[in-house]
Short mmCIF file of C-alpha atoms and ligand atoms in Angstrom, two decimals:
data_model
loop_
_atom_site.label_atom_id
_atom_site.label_comp_id
_atom_site.label_asym_id
_atom_site.label_seq_id
_atom_site.Cartn_x
_atom_site.Cartn_y
_atom_site.Cartn_z
CA MET Q 7 105.52 122.25 77.43
CA GLY Q 8 109.33 121.62 78.57
CA LYS Q 9 112.13 122.64 79.91
CA GLU Q 10 111.56 125.56 77.53
CA GLU Q 11 109.27 127.15 79.71
CA MET Q 12 112.09 128.03 82.20
CA ASN Q 13 114.09 131.25 82.28
CA THR Q 14 118.40 130.35 81.71
CA GLU Q 15 118.52 130.61 85.53
CA LEU Q 16 115.98 128.23 86.18
CA ARG Q 17 117.10 126.01 83.41
CA THR Q 18 120.51 126.48 84.83
CA SER Q 19 120.21 125.34 88.01
CA TYR Q 20 118.11 122.67 86.99
CA ASP Q 21 119.92 121.35 84.61
CA LYS Q 22 123.33 121.71 87.29
CA LEU Q 23 121.63 118.27 89.03
CA PHE Q 24 121.32 116.29 85.81
CA VAL Q 25 125.11 117.31 85.47
CA ASN Q 26 125.69 115.74 88.69
CA ASN Q 27 123.85 112.95 88.66
CA SER Q 28 125.49 111.43 85.17
CA GLN Q 29 129.25 111.98 87.23
CA TRP Q 30 128.22 110.35 90.10
CA VAL Q 31 126.44 108.00 88.11
CA ASP Q 32 130.21 108.09 86.67
CA LYS Q 33 131.83 107.29 90.05
CA ILE Q 34 130.57 104.52 91.38
CA VAL Q 35 129.94 102.31 88.24
CA HIS Q 36 134.17 102.87 88.07
CA GLU Q 37 134.21 101.74 91.19
CA ASP Q 38 131.56 98.81 91.40
CA PRO Q 39 130.26 97.84 87.23
CA ASN Q 40 127.23 96.05 89.12
CA PHE Q 41 126.33 98.43 91.67
CA PHE Q 42 123.03 99.59 89.74
CA VAL Q 43 122.35 96.10 88.69
CA ASN Q 44 121.83 94.99 92.32
CA LEU Q 45 120.54 97.93 93.64
CA ALA Q 46 118.16 97.71 91.54
CA LYS Q 47 117.27 94.07 92.96
CA GLY Q 48 116.00 95.13 96.34
CA GLN Q 49 116.43 96.47 99.68
CA THR Q 50 117.24 95.47 102.56
CA PRO Q 51 118.11 98.49 104.87
CA GLU Q 52 119.33 97.61 108.64
CA VAL Q 53 118.17 101.69 109.66
CA LEU Q 54 114.90 103.54 109.23
CA TRP Q 55 116.09 107.95 109.81
CA ILE Q 56 113.79 109.85 110.85
CA GLY Q 57 115.07 112.97 110.10
CA CYS Q 58 114.93 117.05 109.74
CA SER Q 59 113.96 117.77 106.34
CA ASP Q 60 116.51 120.62 106.38
CA SER Q 61 118.89 120.65 103.61
CA ARG Q 62 122.16 119.58 106.04
CA VAL Q 63 121.64 116.56 106.92
CA PRO Q 64 120.82 114.34 104.76
CA ALA Q 65 120.63 110.70 106.10
CA ASN Q 66 122.81 109.01 103.59
CA GLU Q 67 126.41 111.26 103.47
CA VAL Q 68 126.83 111.90 107.67
CA THR Q 69 126.21 107.74 108.26
CA GLY Q 70 128.62 107.50 104.85
CA THR Q 71 126.23 105.02 104.14
CA LYS Q 72 125.17 104.34 100.09
CA PRO Q 73 121.71 104.46 98.55
CA GLY Q 74 120.02 100.63 99.79
CA ASP Q 75 121.41 101.04 103.45
CA ILE Q 76 119.01 103.60 104.83
CA PHE Q 77 115.17 104.01 104.82
CA VAL Q 78 114.06 107.57 105.14
CA HIS Q 79 110.99 109.80 106.59
CA ARG Q 80 111.87 113.29 106.73
CA ASN Q 81 109.61 116.13 107.98
CA ILE Q 82 110.25 119.43 110.04
CA ALA Q 83 112.12 119.35 113.29
CA ASN Q 84 111.44 115.00 113.02
CA MET Q 85 108.26 114.89 114.08
CA CYS Q 86 107.01 111.28 115.13
CA VAL Q 87 103.08 112.48 115.54
CA HIS Q 88 101.22 109.48 116.41
CA SER Q 89 97.93 110.88 113.95
CA ASP Q 90 100.70 111.13 111.52
CA MET Q 91 99.17 108.45 108.27
CA ASN Q 92 102.65 109.48 105.96
CA MET Q 93 105.71 108.20 109.25
CA LEU Q 94 102.82 105.92 110.59
CA SER Q 95 103.13 104.25 106.92
CA VAL Q 96 106.79 104.34 106.58
CA LEU Q 97 107.25 103.15 110.02
CA ASP Q 98 105.44 100.25 109.21
CA TYR Q 99 106.93 98.97 106.27
CA ALA Q 100 110.46 99.58 107.78
CA VAL Q 101 109.95 97.76 110.56
CA ASN Q 102 106.91 95.17 109.57
CA VAL Q 103 107.79 94.14 105.90
CA LEU Q 104 111.68 95.21 105.72
CA LYS Q 105 112.56 94.34 108.92
CA VAL Q 106 115.34 97.66 109.92
CA LYS Q 107 117.32 96.70 113.25
CA HIS Q 108 116.92 100.55 114.32
CA VAL Q 109 115.46 103.08 114.33
CA ILE Q 110 116.65 106.40 114.60
CA VAL Q 111 115.51 110.29 115.43
CA ALA Q 112 118.03 111.95 113.94
CA GLY Q 113 117.41 115.73 115.62
CA HIS Q 114 119.89 118.33 114.23
CA TYR Q 115 121.07 121.69 115.98
CA GLY Q 116 120.34 124.65 114.78
CA CYS Q 117 116.81 123.43 113.52
CA GLY Q 118 114.84 126.26 112.36
CA GLY Q 119 111.56 124.21 113.14
CA VAL Q 120 112.70 123.86 117.06
CA ALA Q 121 113.62 127.34 116.67
CA ALA Q 122 111.21 128.79 115.82
CA ALA Q 123 108.55 126.99 117.47
CA LEU Q 124 110.02 128.63 120.77
CA THR Q 125 109.38 131.81 119.65
CA GLY Q 126 105.12 133.57 120.05
CA LYS Q 127 105.32 134.03 116.39
CA GLN Q 128 103.17 133.39 113.39
CA TYR Q 129 105.07 131.44 110.45
CA GLY Q 130 101.87 130.49 108.89
CA LEU Q 131 100.31 127.22 108.35
CA ILE Q 132 103.46 125.04 110.20
CA ASP Q 133 102.20 126.90 112.80
CA ASN Q 134 100.25 123.29 113.30
CA TRP Q 135 103.42 121.21 112.98
CA LEU Q 136 105.48 123.67 115.43
CA ARG Q 137 102.41 123.21 118.28
CA HIS Q 138 104.31 119.35 118.37
CA ILE Q 139 107.16 120.58 119.35
CA LYS Q 140 105.85 123.30 121.83
CA ASP Q 141 103.91 120.22 123.50
CA VAL Q 142 107.57 118.76 124.25
CA TYR Q 143 108.60 122.35 125.95
CA ARG Q 144 105.54 121.96 128.46
CA LEU Q 145 106.79 118.91 129.24
CA HIS Q 146 110.12 119.94 130.20
CA LYS Q 147 109.74 123.84 130.40
CA GLY Q 148 111.30 123.92 133.95
CA GLU Q 149 114.09 122.84 132.56
CA ILE Q 150 114.13 125.24 128.90
CA ASP Q 151 113.37 127.96 130.55
CA GLY Q 152 116.28 127.28 133.07
CA ILE Q 153 118.62 127.96 130.37
CA GLY Q 154 119.34 130.91 129.97
CA ASP Q 155 121.98 131.55 127.13
CA GLN Q 156 118.45 131.52 123.97
CA VAL Q 157 121.45 129.16 121.67
CA ALA Q 158 121.74 126.56 124.79
CA LYS Q 159 118.59 126.50 125.09
CA ASP Q 160 117.31 125.50 121.46
CA LYS Q 161 120.76 122.80 121.72
CA ARG Q 162 118.63 121.33 124.82
CA MET Q 163 114.86 121.75 123.04
CA VAL Q 164 116.38 120.14 120.25
CA GLU Q 165 117.89 117.42 121.90
CA LEU Q 166 114.86 116.67 124.14
CA ASN Q 167 112.53 116.94 120.98
CA ALA Q 168 114.82 113.63 119.26
CA ILE Q 169 114.32 112.41 122.63
CA GLU Q 170 110.72 112.87 123.01
CA GLN Q 171 109.83 111.59 119.47
CA ALA Q 172 111.52 108.67 119.63
CA ALA Q 173 110.05 107.80 122.95
CA ASN Q 174 106.64 108.24 121.00
CA LEU Q 175 107.18 106.14 118.57
CA SER Q 176 107.61 102.94 121.92
CA LYS Q 177 104.32 104.58 123.13
CA THR Q 178 102.72 102.58 119.10
CA THR Q 179 101.47 99.51 118.13
CA ILE Q 180 103.49 99.36 115.54
CA ILE Q 181 106.91 98.98 117.80
CA GLN Q 182 105.64 97.41 120.33
CA ASN Q 183 103.90 94.40 118.18
CA ALA Q 184 106.87 94.45 116.57
CA TRP Q 185 108.70 94.12 119.70
CA LYS Q 186 106.69 91.29 121.11
CA GLN Q 187 107.52 89.44 118.28
CA ARG Q 188 111.44 89.96 117.52
CA ASP Q 189 114.30 91.59 120.39
CA ASP Q 190 116.35 92.25 117.34
CA LEU Q 191 114.77 96.18 116.63
CA ALA Q 192 116.39 99.53 119.09
CA ILE Q 193 114.69 102.07 118.87
CA HIS Q 194 117.64 105.08 119.15
CA ALA Q 195 117.95 109.27 119.33
CA ILE Q 196 120.87 110.57 118.18
CA VAL Q 197 121.45 114.85 117.01
CA ILE Q 198 123.83 115.61 114.33
CA ASP Q 199 125.84 118.89 115.16
CA LEU Q 200 125.71 121.01 112.41
CA GLU Q 201 129.34 123.10 113.31
CA SER Q 202 131.55 119.66 113.71
CA GLY Q 203 129.49 116.99 111.87
CA TYR Q 204 129.31 114.34 114.21
CA LEU Q 205 126.38 112.54 115.31
CA LYS Q 206 125.81 112.40 119.39
CA ASP Q 207 123.49 109.81 120.86
CA LEU Q 208 121.52 110.81 123.46
CA GLY Q 209 121.50 107.99 125.49
CA VAL Q 210 118.28 106.89 125.22
CA THR Q 211 117.81 103.54 123.10
CA THR Q 212 114.95 101.24 124.08
CA THR Q 213 114.52 97.78 122.69
CA SER Q 214 111.13 96.90 125.22
CA THR Q 215 108.21 98.55 126.25
CA SER Q 216 109.51 98.14 130.36
CA LYS Q 217 110.06 101.41 130.80
CA LEU Q 218 106.60 102.67 129.00
CA ASP Q 219 104.04 103.90 131.36
CA ASP Q 220 101.37 101.53 131.81
CA VAL Q 221 98.76 103.04 129.71
CA PHE Q 222 101.37 103.87 126.80
CA ASP Q 223 102.20 100.37 127.24
CA LEU Q 224 99.34 98.65 124.27
CA THR Q 225 101.24 94.68 125.14
CA THR Q 226 99.84 93.54 128.16
CA SER Q 227 96.41 92.67 127.99
CA VAL Q 228 97.12 91.48 124.50
CO1 LIG P 321 115.63 121.08 111.07
#
């Protein structure tokens, strides 16, 4: 058993990754001979990036950063679901062990997950995940329904979804307890414009529980 299991086409597309990897290593080592030696010593990223799984929105490339700079969690439509043990584990480790300074929820225009959530179609198992996006629609139904153009509607939903997911983070005890202990932790919501490549800050950066509704602020009686 091994690579010979694959037909030629499969093998070529798989092998290409290793060829590319080798070229990538050569290029980096040429610029900095100690890059990987230093990288292997440990990580001190200042950013946790929660983005979409979409292949067009890689965290390092769109921010011009290098391996070691960004701790990453990605799922379909960059969701922060408070019962998702995977997201919570990443968040806890990033905030409490790595002590990241920024948690960035990054949506992107043209998000297939968000577009699918705005339809009444079945897509399979993912329908259960998309329900969380439909909940965002329910919170902003008036605004979204008021937009006539479907592309504009999808774009605004992408923005509102990133904003709501960032708000979800600030409702976790992980973030709230960290805010009690330190003042160098900010949560942001941004979008990536696939057509231009540019990032856009959505203006909802948060560094405390001050704007949270009382029932979501879990630090008042602790
Ligand atoms: Co997406």
